[in-house]
XYZ file of N, CA and C in Angstrom:
828
model
N 21.692 -35.652 5.428
C 20.440 -34.626 5.668
C 21.117 -33.200 5.759
N 20.867 -32.231 4.693
C 21.362 -31.028 4.707
C 20.918 -30.245 6.323
N 21.977 -29.651 6.882
C 21.967 -28.907 7.641
C 21.443 -27.422 7.374
N 20.609 -26.783 8.500
C 20.421 -25.423 8.287
C 21.314 -24.332 8.594
N 22.186 -24.089 7.761
C 23.448 -23.247 7.958
C 23.203 -21.975 8.485
N 21.907 -21.462 8.404
C 21.489 -19.992 8.824
C 21.404 -20.081 10.249
N 20.687 -21.298 10.886
C 20.397 -21.298 12.255
C 21.825 -21.451 12.882
N 22.722 -22.352 12.278
C 23.971 -22.503 12.851
C 24.919 -21.416 12.972
N 24.919 -20.429 11.848
C 25.751 -19.309 11.841
C 25.124 -18.541 13.138
N 23.937 -18.229 13.328
C 23.334 -17.440 14.375
C 23.463 -17.862 15.621
N 23.318 -19.184 15.786
C 23.854 -19.680 17.265
C 25.211 -19.721 17.442
N 26.126 -19.541 16.628
C 27.384 -19.381 16.565
C 27.994 -17.780 16.896
N 26.773 -16.950 16.809
C 27.111 -15.765 17.247
C 27.465 -14.694 15.958
N 27.400 -15.464 14.657
C 27.674 -14.684 13.387
C 26.436 -14.110 13.110
N 26.718 -13.390 11.989
C 25.727 -12.357 11.329
C 25.149 -13.039 9.947
N 23.779 -13.109 9.744
C 23.149 -13.741 8.372
C 22.491 -12.672 7.796
N 22.589 -12.676 6.405
C 21.954 -11.539 5.679
C 21.152 -12.353 4.369
N 20.190 -12.000 4.273
C 19.060 -12.463 3.115
C 18.292 -11.303 2.612
N 17.241 -11.716 1.651
C 16.086 -11.047 1.106
C 15.135 -11.390 1.127
N 14.134 -10.539 0.821
C 12.595 -11.189 0.425
C 12.228 -11.308 -0.828
N 11.339 -12.250 -1.083
C 10.712 -12.375 -2.310
C 9.363 -12.078 -2.238
N 8.802 -11.601 -3.049
C 7.415 -10.865 -3.186
C 6.937 -11.328 -4.396
N 7.366 -11.884 -5.370
C 6.791 -12.489 -6.739
C 6.814 -13.959 -6.704
N 5.513 -14.279 -7.096
C 5.277 -15.725 -6.922
C 6.126 -16.428 -8.303
N 7.306 -16.546 -8.100
C 8.054 -17.056 -9.328
C 9.239 -17.921 -8.768
N 9.021 -19.274 -9.161
C 10.231 -20.078 -9.064
C 11.170 -19.995 -9.599
N 11.328 -19.249 -10.831
C 12.282 -18.752 -11.786
C 13.039 -17.840 -10.879
N 12.509 -16.735 -10.516
C 13.152 -15.631 -9.993
C 13.750 -16.119 -8.579
N 12.936 -17.028 -8.065
C 13.672 -17.761 -6.643
C 14.731 -18.274 -6.640
N 15.031 -19.071 -7.821
C 16.219 -19.756 -8.292
C 17.493 -18.688 -8.565
N 17.004 -17.891 -9.409
C 18.064 -16.938 -9.967
C 18.738 -15.980 -8.279
N 17.705 -15.624 -7.490
C 18.164 -15.119 -6.615
C 18.855 -16.104 -5.554
N 18.511 -17.206 -5.437
C 19.043 -18.242 -4.467
C 20.509 -18.461 -4.933
N 21.032 -17.876 -6.146
C 22.412 -18.311 -6.502
C 23.222 -16.873 -6.401
N 22.748 -15.827 -5.962
C 23.345 -14.595 -5.642
C 24.474 -14.852 -4.662
N 24.211 -15.450 -3.626
C 25.423 -15.413 -2.497
C 24.428 -14.946 -1.103
N 23.204 -14.903 -0.997
C 22.563 -14.455 0.259
C 22.607 -15.815 1.126
N 22.528 -15.820 2.322
C 22.271 -17.020 3.229
C 20.848 -17.453 3.074
N 19.899 -16.708 3.199
C 18.733 -17.094 3.144
C 17.737 -16.199 2.096
N 16.513 -16.767 1.689
C 15.236 -15.852 1.145
C 14.224 -16.108 1.988
N 13.330 -14.916 2.388
C 12.137 -15.264 2.945
C 11.036 -15.134 1.966
N 10.353 -15.837 1.608
C 9.167 -15.575 0.662
C 8.004 -15.095 1.574
N 7.625 -13.856 1.062
C 6.471 -13.160 1.736
C 5.056 -13.628 1.474
N 4.520 -14.626 2.261
C 3.020 -14.796 1.765
C 2.095 -14.128 2.718
N 2.666 -13.193 3.392
C 1.895 -12.132 4.203
C 1.102 -10.960 3.367
N 1.896 -10.303 2.514
C 1.657 -9.210 1.912
C 1.541 -9.641 0.504
N 1.734 -10.716 -0.337
C 2.044 -10.969 -1.639
C 1.239 -12.299 -1.834
N 0.444 -12.198 -3.373
C -0.310 -13.124 -3.823
C 0.583 -14.494 -4.022
N 1.103 -15.230 -3.084
C 1.759 -16.489 -3.251
C 1.044 -17.546 -2.564
N 0.420 -18.432 -3.444
C -0.124 -19.483 -2.670
C 0.850 -20.623 -2.420
N 0.182 -21.790 -1.641
C 0.712 -22.762 -1.224
C 1.691 -23.713 -2.390
N 0.896 -24.045 -3.386
C 1.621 -24.600 -4.631
C 2.742 -23.926 -5.052
N 2.539 -22.708 -5.359
C 3.759 -21.751 -5.935
C 4.751 -21.903 -4.795
N 4.546 -21.590 -3.748
C 5.297 -21.538 -2.739
C 6.529 -23.088 -2.624
N 5.625 -24.285 -2.789
C 6.353 -25.350 -2.399
C 7.402 -25.304 -3.822
N 6.803 -24.594 -5.235
C 7.530 -24.820 -6.352
C 8.730 -23.813 -6.000
N 8.446 -22.904 -5.405
C 9.718 -21.895 -5.112
C 10.705 -22.512 -4.487
N 10.291 -23.457 -3.329
C 11.366 -23.982 -2.579
C 11.980 -25.129 -3.280
N 11.228 -25.642 -4.240
C 11.854 -26.704 -5.231
C 13.179 -26.024 -5.722
N 12.900 -25.027 -6.467
C 13.558 -24.087 -7.134
C 15.214 -23.934 -6.444
N 14.625 -23.790 -4.902
C 15.789 -23.147 -4.171
C 16.680 -24.351 -3.649
N 16.054 -25.435 -3.874
C 16.697 -26.543 -3.403
C 18.071 -26.935 -4.055
N 18.304 -26.318 -5.355
C 19.244 -26.324 -6.281
C 20.496 -25.451 -5.763
N 20.063 -24.497 -4.891
C 20.800 -23.338 -4.663
C 21.468 -23.718 -3.203
N 22.486 -22.729 -2.750
C 22.789 -22.997 -1.050
C 21.932 -21.955 -0.335
N 20.987 -21.750 -0.705
C 20.416 -20.317 -0.031
C 19.088 -21.249 0.709
N 19.097 -21.087 2.161
C 17.889 -21.535 2.720
C 16.447 -20.733 2.347
N 15.708 -21.932 2.132
C 14.335 -21.179 1.947
C 13.524 -21.111 3.052
N 13.012 -19.714 3.453
C 11.986 -19.489 4.718
C 11.121 -18.755 4.119
N 9.987 -18.627 4.937
C 8.706 -17.786 4.649
C 7.988 -17.115 5.564
N 7.492 -16.158 5.282
C 6.688 -15.149 6.373
C 5.232 -15.504 6.224
N 4.674 -16.037 7.077
C 3.410 -16.788 7.061
C 2.373 -15.524 7.183
N 1.129 -15.654 6.482
C 0.149 -14.564 6.752
C -0.110 -14.226 8.122
N -0.241 -15.156 8.892
C -0.832 -14.860 10.364
C -0.257 -15.933 11.339
N -0.359 -15.479 12.682
C 0.079 -16.550 13.796
C -1.010 -17.522 13.920
N -0.941 -18.637 12.798
C -2.144 -19.629 13.077
C -1.532 -20.931 12.711
N -1.757 -21.994 13.541
C -1.189 -23.170 13.285
C -1.617 -23.778 11.834
N -2.445 -23.464 11.162
C -2.762 -23.729 9.955
C -1.573 -23.589 8.918
N -1.062 -22.151 9.269
C -0.341 -21.840 8.353
C 1.353 -22.234 8.552
N 1.631 -22.415 9.722
C 2.833 -23.213 10.230
C 2.898 -24.487 9.553
N 1.870 -25.293 9.682
C 1.840 -26.436 9.199
C 2.010 -26.695 7.655
N 1.270 -25.885 6.887
C 1.371 -26.132 5.648
C 2.766 -25.670 5.070
N 3.361 -24.602 5.457
C 4.581 -24.131 5.041
C 5.792 -24.997 5.300
N 5.703 -25.478 6.616
C 6.729 -26.246 6.992
C 6.679 -27.626 6.248
N 5.537 -28.294 5.960
C 5.343 -29.252 4.913
C 5.738 -29.106 3.907
N 5.539 -28.101 3.369
C 6.268 -27.884 1.972
C 7.651 -27.766 1.851
N 8.413 -27.497 2.943
C 9.789 -27.508 2.897
C 10.414 -26.521 3.503
N 9.865 -25.373 4.313
C 10.248 -24.243 4.698
C 11.678 -24.773 5.754
N 12.522 -23.841 5.842
C 13.823 -24.159 6.767
C 13.434 -23.219 8.002
N 12.681 -22.107 7.620
C 12.462 -21.125 8.650
C 11.114 -20.336 8.226
N 10.483 -19.859 9.488
C 9.426 -19.231 9.589
C 9.596 -17.849 10.272
N 9.026 -16.768 9.483
C 8.935 -15.578 10.064
C 7.450 -15.287 10.429
N 7.226 -14.997 11.845
C 6.017 -14.822 12.299
C 5.541 -13.416 12.408
N 4.392 -12.835 11.445
C 4.436 -11.322 11.574
C 3.489 -10.991 13.262
N 3.510 -9.868 13.604
C 2.725 -8.990 14.791
C 2.752 -9.908 16.169
N 3.915 -10.734 16.465
C 3.675 -11.132 17.684
C 3.701 -10.315 19.004
N 2.604 -10.166 19.478
C 2.698 -8.856 20.647
C 2.601 -9.294 21.986
N 2.657 -10.567 22.086
C 2.521 -11.065 23.572
C 3.280 -12.315 23.877
N 3.432 -12.632 25.085
C 4.062 -13.859 25.595
C 3.403 -14.983 24.847
N 1.647 -15.039 25.119
C 0.833 -15.872 24.847
C 0.901 -16.423 23.204
N 1.248 -14.982 22.368
C 1.342 -15.264 20.720
C 2.739 -16.063 20.570
N 3.629 -15.797 21.426
C 5.052 -16.254 21.186
C 5.141 -17.889 21.651
N 4.501 -18.201 22.400
C 4.147 -19.405 22.851
C 3.406 -20.356 21.947
N 2.533 -19.626 21.309
C 1.942 -20.073 20.148
C 2.412 -20.601 19.042
N 3.535 -19.484 18.595
C 4.497 -19.880 17.478
C 5.375 -21.194 17.733
N 5.645 -21.161 18.937
C 6.761 -22.291 19.153
C 6.081 -23.543 19.022
N 4.848 -23.727 19.933
C 4.078 -24.887 19.688
C 3.754 -25.293 18.287
N 3.366 -24.154 17.548
C 3.206 -24.784 16.170
C 4.315 -25.106 15.273
N 5.434 -24.525 15.775
C 6.836 -24.956 14.872
C 7.497 -26.190 15.040
N 7.302 -26.516 16.533
C 8.135 -27.807 17.173
C 7.255 -29.123 17.139
N 7.598 -30.355 16.842
C 7.061 -31.327 17.224
C 7.268 -31.638 18.525
N 6.264 -32.835 19.229
C 6.139 -33.335 20.334
C 7.794 -33.888 20.511
N 8.410 -33.508 21.743
C 7.428 -33.008 23.167
C 7.722 -31.628 23.133
N 8.547 -30.646 22.351
C 8.728 -29.213 22.308
C 7.666 -28.465 21.978
N 6.499 -29.111 21.224
C 5.324 -28.655 20.484
C 4.358 -29.554 20.055
N 3.524 -29.037 19.460
C 2.339 -29.880 18.902
C 2.066 -29.681 17.512
N 3.409 -29.535 16.638
C 3.119 -29.479 15.311
C 2.787 -31.170 14.792
N 1.867 -31.071 13.908
C 1.287 -32.076 13.232
C 2.250 -32.950 12.474
N 2.307 -34.194 12.564
C 3.115 -34.973 11.850
C 2.609 -35.416 10.722
N 3.155 -35.364 9.464
C 2.941 -35.410 7.979
C 3.262 -34.747 7.052
N 2.887 -34.713 5.745
C 3.292 -33.916 4.558
C 4.322 -34.972 3.904
N 4.643 -34.284 2.713
C 5.623 -35.335 1.846
C 6.809 -34.424 1.180
N 6.810 -33.058 1.261
C 7.947 -32.324 0.706
C 9.057 -31.954 1.800
N 8.769 -31.809 2.990
C 9.805 -31.531 3.981
C 10.994 -32.278 4.044
N 11.059 -33.464 3.837
C 12.102 -34.334 3.817
C 12.930 -33.913 2.679
N 12.424 -33.901 1.318
C 12.995 -33.346 0.462
C 13.726 -32.438 0.276
N 13.209 -31.283 1.079
C 13.729 -30.061 1.076
C 15.240 -29.918 1.752
N 15.327 -30.912 2.823
C 16.770 -30.912 3.390
C 17.196 -32.393 3.164
N 16.944 -32.750 1.895
C 17.638 -33.863 1.028
C 17.869 -35.094 2.100
N 16.641 -35.694 2.496
C 16.958 -36.518 3.843
C 15.493 -37.523 3.493
N 15.341 -38.516 4.412
C 14.457 -39.211 4.436
C 13.239 -38.448 5.378
N 11.932 -39.165 5.478
C 11.077 -38.811 6.353
C 11.506 -38.937 8.028
N 11.958 -40.166 8.100
C 12.141 -40.628 9.515
C 13.510 -39.654 9.926
N 14.454 -39.354 9.123
C 15.711 -38.483 9.475
C 15.109 -37.124 9.858
N 14.035 -36.821 9.060
C 13.441 -35.089 9.208
C 12.760 -35.217 10.378
N 11.767 -36.158 10.867
C 11.362 -36.197 12.292
C 12.278 -35.886 13.265
N 13.403 -36.818 13.198
C 14.337 -36.734 14.258
C 15.203 -35.515 14.356
N 15.134 -34.547 13.240
C 16.118 -33.548 13.332
C 15.536 -32.285 13.342
N 14.090 -31.869 12.627
C 13.458 -31.153 12.632
C 13.394 -30.001 13.468
N 13.133 -30.405 14.766
C 13.226 -29.283 15.990
C 14.539 -28.639 15.943
N 15.653 -29.339 15.578
C 16.788 -28.715 15.549
C 17.321 -27.842 14.565
N 16.569 -28.076 13.424
C 16.923 -27.319 12.120
C 16.078 -26.107 11.707
N 15.007 -26.161 12.091
C 13.913 -25.260 11.665
C 14.137 -24.040 12.518
N 14.378 -22.562 11.774
C 14.614 -21.442 12.528
C 13.216 -20.607 12.803
N 13.212 -20.381 14.138
C 11.628 -19.614 14.490
C 11.967 -18.156 14.610
N 11.394 -17.318 13.769
C 11.737 -15.771 13.923
C 10.549 -14.952 14.197
N 10.443 -14.289 15.474
C 9.139 -13.646 15.522
C 9.616 -12.053 15.272
N 8.178 -11.546 14.711
C 8.636 -9.992 14.401
C 8.006 -9.435 15.321
N 8.411 -8.342 15.897
C 8.692 -7.266 16.841
C 8.389 -5.944 16.016
N 6.960 -5.471 15.898
C 6.942 -4.524 14.603
C 5.504 -3.854 15.254
N 5.337 -3.852 16.538
C 4.073 -2.985 17.323
C 4.677 -2.586 18.423
N 4.077 -1.156 18.774
C 4.519 -0.713 20.054
C 4.235 -1.380 21.191
N 2.896 -2.392 21.123
C 2.848 -3.134 22.120
C 3.935 -4.494 22.477
N 4.101 -4.956 21.253
C 5.441 -5.708 21.380
C 6.699 -5.175 22.203
N 6.864 -3.878 21.886
C 8.181 -3.298 22.350
C 7.892 -3.443 24.062
N 6.762 -3.089 24.205
C 6.249 -2.910 25.690
C 6.589 -4.318 26.341
N 5.981 -5.252 25.678
C 6.189 -6.706 26.246
C 7.294 -7.674 25.620
N 8.476 -6.838 25.388
C 9.415 -7.564 24.676
C 9.902 -8.463 25.467
N 10.284 -8.196 26.973
C 10.928 -9.281 27.809
C 10.338 -10.667 27.636
N 8.879 -10.385 27.785
C 7.911 -11.668 27.912
C 8.028 -12.514 26.800
N 8.062 -11.588 25.774
C 7.961 -12.397 24.269
C 9.226 -13.078 24.090
N 10.297 -12.571 24.243
C 11.651 -13.186 23.828
C 12.414 -14.015 24.767
N 11.665 -14.110 26.345
C 12.291 -15.058 27.189
C 11.254 -16.371 26.772
N 10.556 -16.692 25.962
C 9.804 -17.894 25.733
C 10.750 -18.895 24.969
N 10.955 -20.012 25.545
C 11.943 -20.843 25.136
C 11.732 -21.506 23.726
N 12.587 -21.599 22.632
C 11.966 -22.026 21.228
C 12.253 -20.977 20.167
N 12.388 -19.687 20.795
C 12.464 -18.816 19.593
C 13.753 -18.474 19.457
N 14.156 -18.453 18.090
C 15.567 -18.130 17.760
C 16.150 -16.861 17.526
N 15.014 -16.137 16.839
C 15.485 -14.772 16.572
C 13.968 -13.901 16.518
N 14.411 -12.825 16.505
C 13.376 -11.524 16.234
C 13.624 -10.598 15.402
N 12.443 -10.215 14.736
C 12.827 -9.422 13.539
C 12.128 -8.098 13.385
N 12.572 -6.871 13.745
C 11.775 -5.665 13.641
C 11.435 -5.156 12.371
N 10.131 -4.948 12.509
C 9.810 -4.046 11.109
C 9.267 -2.846 11.417
N 10.362 -1.769 11.024
C 10.293 -0.445 11.399
C 9.223 0.406 10.883
N 8.512 -0.080 9.541
C 7.655 0.673 9.013
C 6.078 0.391 10.037
N 5.855 -0.662 10.292
C 4.793 -0.981 11.076
C 5.079 -0.407 12.473
N 6.193 -0.598 12.958
C 6.185 0.022 14.258
C 6.150 1.374 14.518
N 6.725 2.308 13.590
C 6.467 3.753 13.300
C 4.726 4.047 13.280
N 4.428 3.208 12.573
C 2.843 3.422 12.268
C 2.118 3.379 13.629
N 2.340 1.909 14.177
C 1.725 1.861 15.588
C 1.934 3.041 16.682
N 3.214 3.848 16.401
C 3.607 4.545 17.332
C 2.725 6.030 16.841
N 1.839 6.118 15.847
C 1.107 7.212 15.370
C 2.126 8.247 14.431
N 3.098 7.489 13.981
C 4.320 8.495 13.289
C 3.724 8.263 11.813
N 2.871 7.846 11.145
C 2.691 7.821 10.043
C 2.922 6.523 9.323
N 2.704 6.292 7.919
C 2.931 5.338 6.972
C 4.125 5.407 6.270
N 4.727 4.416 5.763
C 6.040 4.401 5.104
C 7.125 5.328 5.512
N 7.387 5.137 7.082
C 8.529 5.875 7.662
C 9.661 5.198 7.268
N 10.935 5.658 6.762
C 12.276 4.970 6.115
C 12.547 3.978 7.122
N 13.048 2.975 7.088
C 13.286 2.007 7.500
C 14.684 2.048 8.529
N 15.449 3.304 7.879
C 16.690 3.533 8.928
C 16.239 5.352 9.343
N 15.158 5.351 9.771
C 14.835 6.527 10.202
C 15.508 7.035 11.399
N 15.379 8.181 11.409
C 16.331 8.795 12.715
C 15.478 9.467 13.775
N 13.993 9.200 13.812
C 12.948 9.732 14.886
C 13.372 9.085 15.950
N 13.842 10.119 17.090
C 14.178 9.272 18.570
C 13.463 8.170 19.042
N 12.085 8.655 19.046
C 11.366 7.395 19.543
C 11.167 6.163 18.972
N 11.248 5.925 17.617
C 11.721 4.720 16.905
C 12.903 4.067 17.106
N 13.929 5.001 17.251
C 15.431 4.796 17.429
C 15.483 4.120 18.914
N 14.920 4.610 19.807
C 14.840 4.189 20.967
C 14.079 2.877 21.291
N 12.983 2.827 20.512
C 12.181 1.464 20.615
C 12.992 0.379 19.915
N 13.715 0.534 18.816
C 14.734 -0.439 18.093
C 15.775 -0.658 19.237
N 16.348 0.008 19.809
C 17.660 -0.037 20.630
C 16.970 -0.896 21.678
N 16.154 -0.737 22.254
C 15.533 -1.538 23.566
C 15.326 -2.967 23.147
N 14.435 -3.130 21.825
C 14.447 -4.515 21.572
C 15.604 -5.222 21.239
N 16.716 -4.619 20.503
C 18.052 -5.373 20.237
C 18.800 -5.392 21.360
N 18.494 -4.806 22.371
C 19.285 -4.718 23.752
C 18.752 -6.100 24.652
N 17.309 -6.070 24.761
C 16.583 -7.031 25.047
C 16.857 -8.577 24.735
N 16.925 -8.463 23.216
C 17.217 -9.623 22.672
C 18.517 -10.372 22.801
N 19.457 -9.492 22.913
C 20.837 -9.705 23.180
C 20.897 -10.500 24.489
N 20.373 -9.792 25.581
C 20.452 -10.116 27.143
C 19.901 -11.515 27.157
N 18.814 -11.615 26.421
C 17.909 -12.868 26.682
C 18.492 -14.278 25.827
N 19.458 -13.724 24.955
C 20.083 -14.872 23.797
C 19.313 -15.228 22.678
N 18.646 -14.361 22.308
C 17.927 -14.244 21.046
C 18.498 -13.499 20.159
N 18.653 -13.916 19.113
C 19.243 -13.041 17.827
C 18.519 -11.969 17.164
N 18.990 -10.728 17.507
C 18.359 -9.552 17.094
C 18.425 -9.238 15.251
N 17.114 -9.316 14.654
C 17.111 -8.956 13.507
C 16.178 -7.792 13.115
N 16.502 -7.172 11.887
C 15.658 -6.111 11.310
C 15.834 -6.004 9.931
N 14.685 -5.533 9.213
C 14.328 -5.062 8.028
C 15.364 -3.756 7.561
N 15.946 -4.108 6.552
C 16.697 -2.915 6.269
C 16.431 -2.584 4.595
N 16.802 -1.324 3.980
C 16.263 -0.672 3.035
C 17.267 -1.040 1.654
N 18.689 -1.264 2.246
C 19.814 -1.510 1.159
C 21.056 -1.957 1.651
N 21.975 -2.280 1.052
C 23.396 -2.571 1.728
C 23.583 -1.647 2.773
N 23.668 -0.256 2.197
C 23.997 0.687 3.424
C 23.066 0.535 4.679
N 21.976 0.077 4.608
C 21.011 0.039 5.685
C 21.627 -1.445 6.354
N 21.961 -2.547 5.844
C 22.315 -3.515 6.239
C 23.843 -3.419 7.205
N 24.482 -2.502 6.460
C 26.032 -2.150 7.075
C 25.570 -1.681 8.257
N 24.754 -0.753 8.395
C 24.196 0.148 9.572
C 24.157 -0.770 10.587
N 23.222 -1.318 10.285
C 22.461 -2.559 11.639
C 23.496 -3.416 11.900
N 24.273 -4.015 11.133
C 25.306 -5.041 11.626
C 26.222 -4.068 12.679
N 26.722 -2.927 12.034
C 27.567 -2.132 13.198
C 26.922 -1.827 14.490
N 25.357 -1.802 14.465
C 24.748 -1.698 15.565
C 24.610 -2.787 16.591
N 24.798 -3.983 15.979
C 24.624 -5.306 16.638
C 23.582 -6.122 16.391
N 23.000 -5.895 15.123
C 21.680 -6.712 14.633
C 22.857 -8.056 13.697
N 22.099 -9.230 13.822
C 22.802 -10.371 13.202
C 21.880 -10.817 12.220
N 20.875 -10.654 12.163
C 19.882 -11.066 11.145
C 19.083 -10.168 10.293
N 19.512 -9.728 9.309
C 19.231 -8.298 8.279
C 18.797 -8.707 7.074
N 17.527 -8.419 6.809
C 17.114 -8.500 5.567
C 17.065 -7.370 4.418
N 17.636 -7.757 3.395
C 17.959 -6.592 2.500
C 17.026 -6.309 1.332
N 15.826 -5.444 1.934
C 14.708 -5.025 0.734
C 13.955 -6.178 0.151
N 13.859 -6.352 -0.904
C 13.253 -7.570 -1.700
C 13.804 -7.408 -3.162
N 13.317 -8.624 -3.841
C 13.428 -8.582 -5.434
C 12.814 -7.605 -6.218
N 11.457 -7.407 -5.538
C 10.762 -6.547 -6.298
C 11.117 -5.019 -6.258
N 11.655 -4.668 -5.068
C 12.168 -3.482 -4.867
C 13.336 -3.202 -5.649
N 14.072 -4.196 -5.942
C 15.517 -3.898 -6.764
C 15.030 -4.034 -8.098
N 13.829 -4.826 -8.614
C 13.539 -4.642 -10.006
C 13.060 -3.256 -10.270
N 12.203 -2.751 -9.612
C 11.482 -1.578 -10.105
C 12.611 -0.660 -9.784
N 13.427 -0.574 -8.635
C 14.300 0.793 -8.844
C 15.328 0.737 -9.892
N 15.862 -0.540 -10.546
C 16.588 -0.490 -11.214
C 15.996 -0.216 -12.806
N 14.963 -0.750 -13.082
C 14.098 -0.076 -14.165
C 13.859 1.350 -14.161
N 13.312 1.757 -13.077
C 13.060 3.119 -12.849
C 14.202 4.114 -12.961
N 15.259 3.832 -12.535
C 16.542 4.559 -12.536
C 16.862 4.614 -14.266
N 16.989 3.362 -14.859
C 17.170 3.684 -16.437
C 16.330 4.129 -17.167
N 14.898 3.951 -17.154
C 13.772 4.763 -17.825
C 14.020 6.284 -17.645
N 14.452 6.808 -16.260
C 14.543 8.072 -16.160
C 16.057 8.739 -16.865
N 16.733 7.722 -17.324
C 17.878 8.362 -17.972
C 17.690 8.286 -19.270
N 16.637 7.584 -20.144
C 16.630 7.599 -21.377
C 16.188 9.113 -22.054
N 16.439 9.424 -23.382
C 16.434 10.176 -24.274
C 15.046 10.198 -24.936
N 14.200 9.748 -24.259
C 12.866 9.376 -24.650
C 11.713 9.447 -23.714
N 10.630 9.520 -24.108
C 9.281 9.572 -23.189
C 8.249 8.557 -23.614
N 7.639 7.775 -22.961
C 6.664 7.093 -23.029
C 5.387 7.726 -23.578
N 4.674 7.089 -24.481
C 3.631 7.817 -25.229
C 2.444 7.854 -24.358
N 1.762 9.171 -24.392
C 0.791 9.408 -23.275
C -0.290 8.462 -23.874
N -1.120 8.192 -22.437
C -2.651 7.315 -23.083
C -3.564 7.881 -23.826
N -4.056 7.078 -24.596
C -4.786 7.886 -25.665
C -6.415 7.154 -25.273
N -7.562 7.918 -25.152
C -8.768 7.299 -24.931
C -9.699 7.606 -26.107
N -10.476 6.537 -26.556
C -11.168 6.929 -27.659
C -12.650 6.887 -27.250
N -13.349 7.895 -27.881
C -14.710 8.199 -27.275
C -15.501 7.267 -28.419
N -15.979 6.075 -27.717
C -17.137 5.115 -28.691
C -18.548 5.657 -28.481
N -18.728 6.316 -27.637
C -20.158 6.489 -27.085
C -21.282 6.658 -28.503
N -22.092 5.870 -28.325
C -23.141 5.938 -29.628
C -22.680 5.212 -30.496
N -21.459 4.586 -30.867
C -20.939 3.597 -31.732
C -21.185 2.313 -31.508
N -21.770 1.570 -32.748
C -21.550 0.237 -32.857
C -23.127 -0.288 -32.337
N -23.249 -1.703 -32.364
C -24.691 -2.075 -31.824
C -24.763 -2.434 -30.372
N -25.946 -2.224 -30.050
C -26.360 -2.589 -28.716
C -26.344 -3.868 -28.253
N -25.753 -4.519 -27.461
C -25.721 -6.042 -27.215
C -26.616 -6.186 -26.000
N -27.784 -6.947 -25.877
C -28.542 -7.213 -25.032
C -28.421 -8.550 -24.485
N -28.432 -8.805 -23.300
C -28.409 -9.944 -22.513
C -29.685 -10.497 -21.842
């Protein structure tokens, strides 16, 4: 059975870096899985990635050394069950704002006696290169559970949230956090707004004190280096979509050429009228 190297690194006090996948593409997942990240998180919260495509992306990642993880759309047992049975090695849970919500996430992630995850599914064992019986014996020790602290309500209750047994790491979403504080949309991930900086520091310090791995979303390699220096150990570096668009945009701007302007043809009064 393949062991979850990400969970082992984090439990050993080491840092782990990955990126996010926004495109519903097994081919892109396989290419990115060979770049050298510890993990990738397939983002099913904000992007149009269905469960079958997710399983196909995990199948593509199985041929790489990169751990397949997923951000589920919401903290609902249905989503945990489906993505774990599809082969996820870890789950990122959005908008966990209370102890009760954290407990719900743990219950849905772990099999009895640590939780109430339903027994079944056909791909989870394949993802770990093992048998179903071996998977059932070891899944509670291999699945990584990450809760997102991305709202000021979560910051205010972070002690209660991160003291729930079974949570491995937290992951700060600076954009949503700033928005929940009334500071606007699209605030830079490494912003220097004092209130945001204070909230991020508070979450990181609380996580360390409670034995939970502190994580955060970063905009670039420079952002990851900054957060690692600050003591974060689970750092997500942008997404493949962000790098795809940034690279193409940068080269388009360097061209000695400009794209044609859109042309609109006025067809009013031309042709036959079609009636249904």
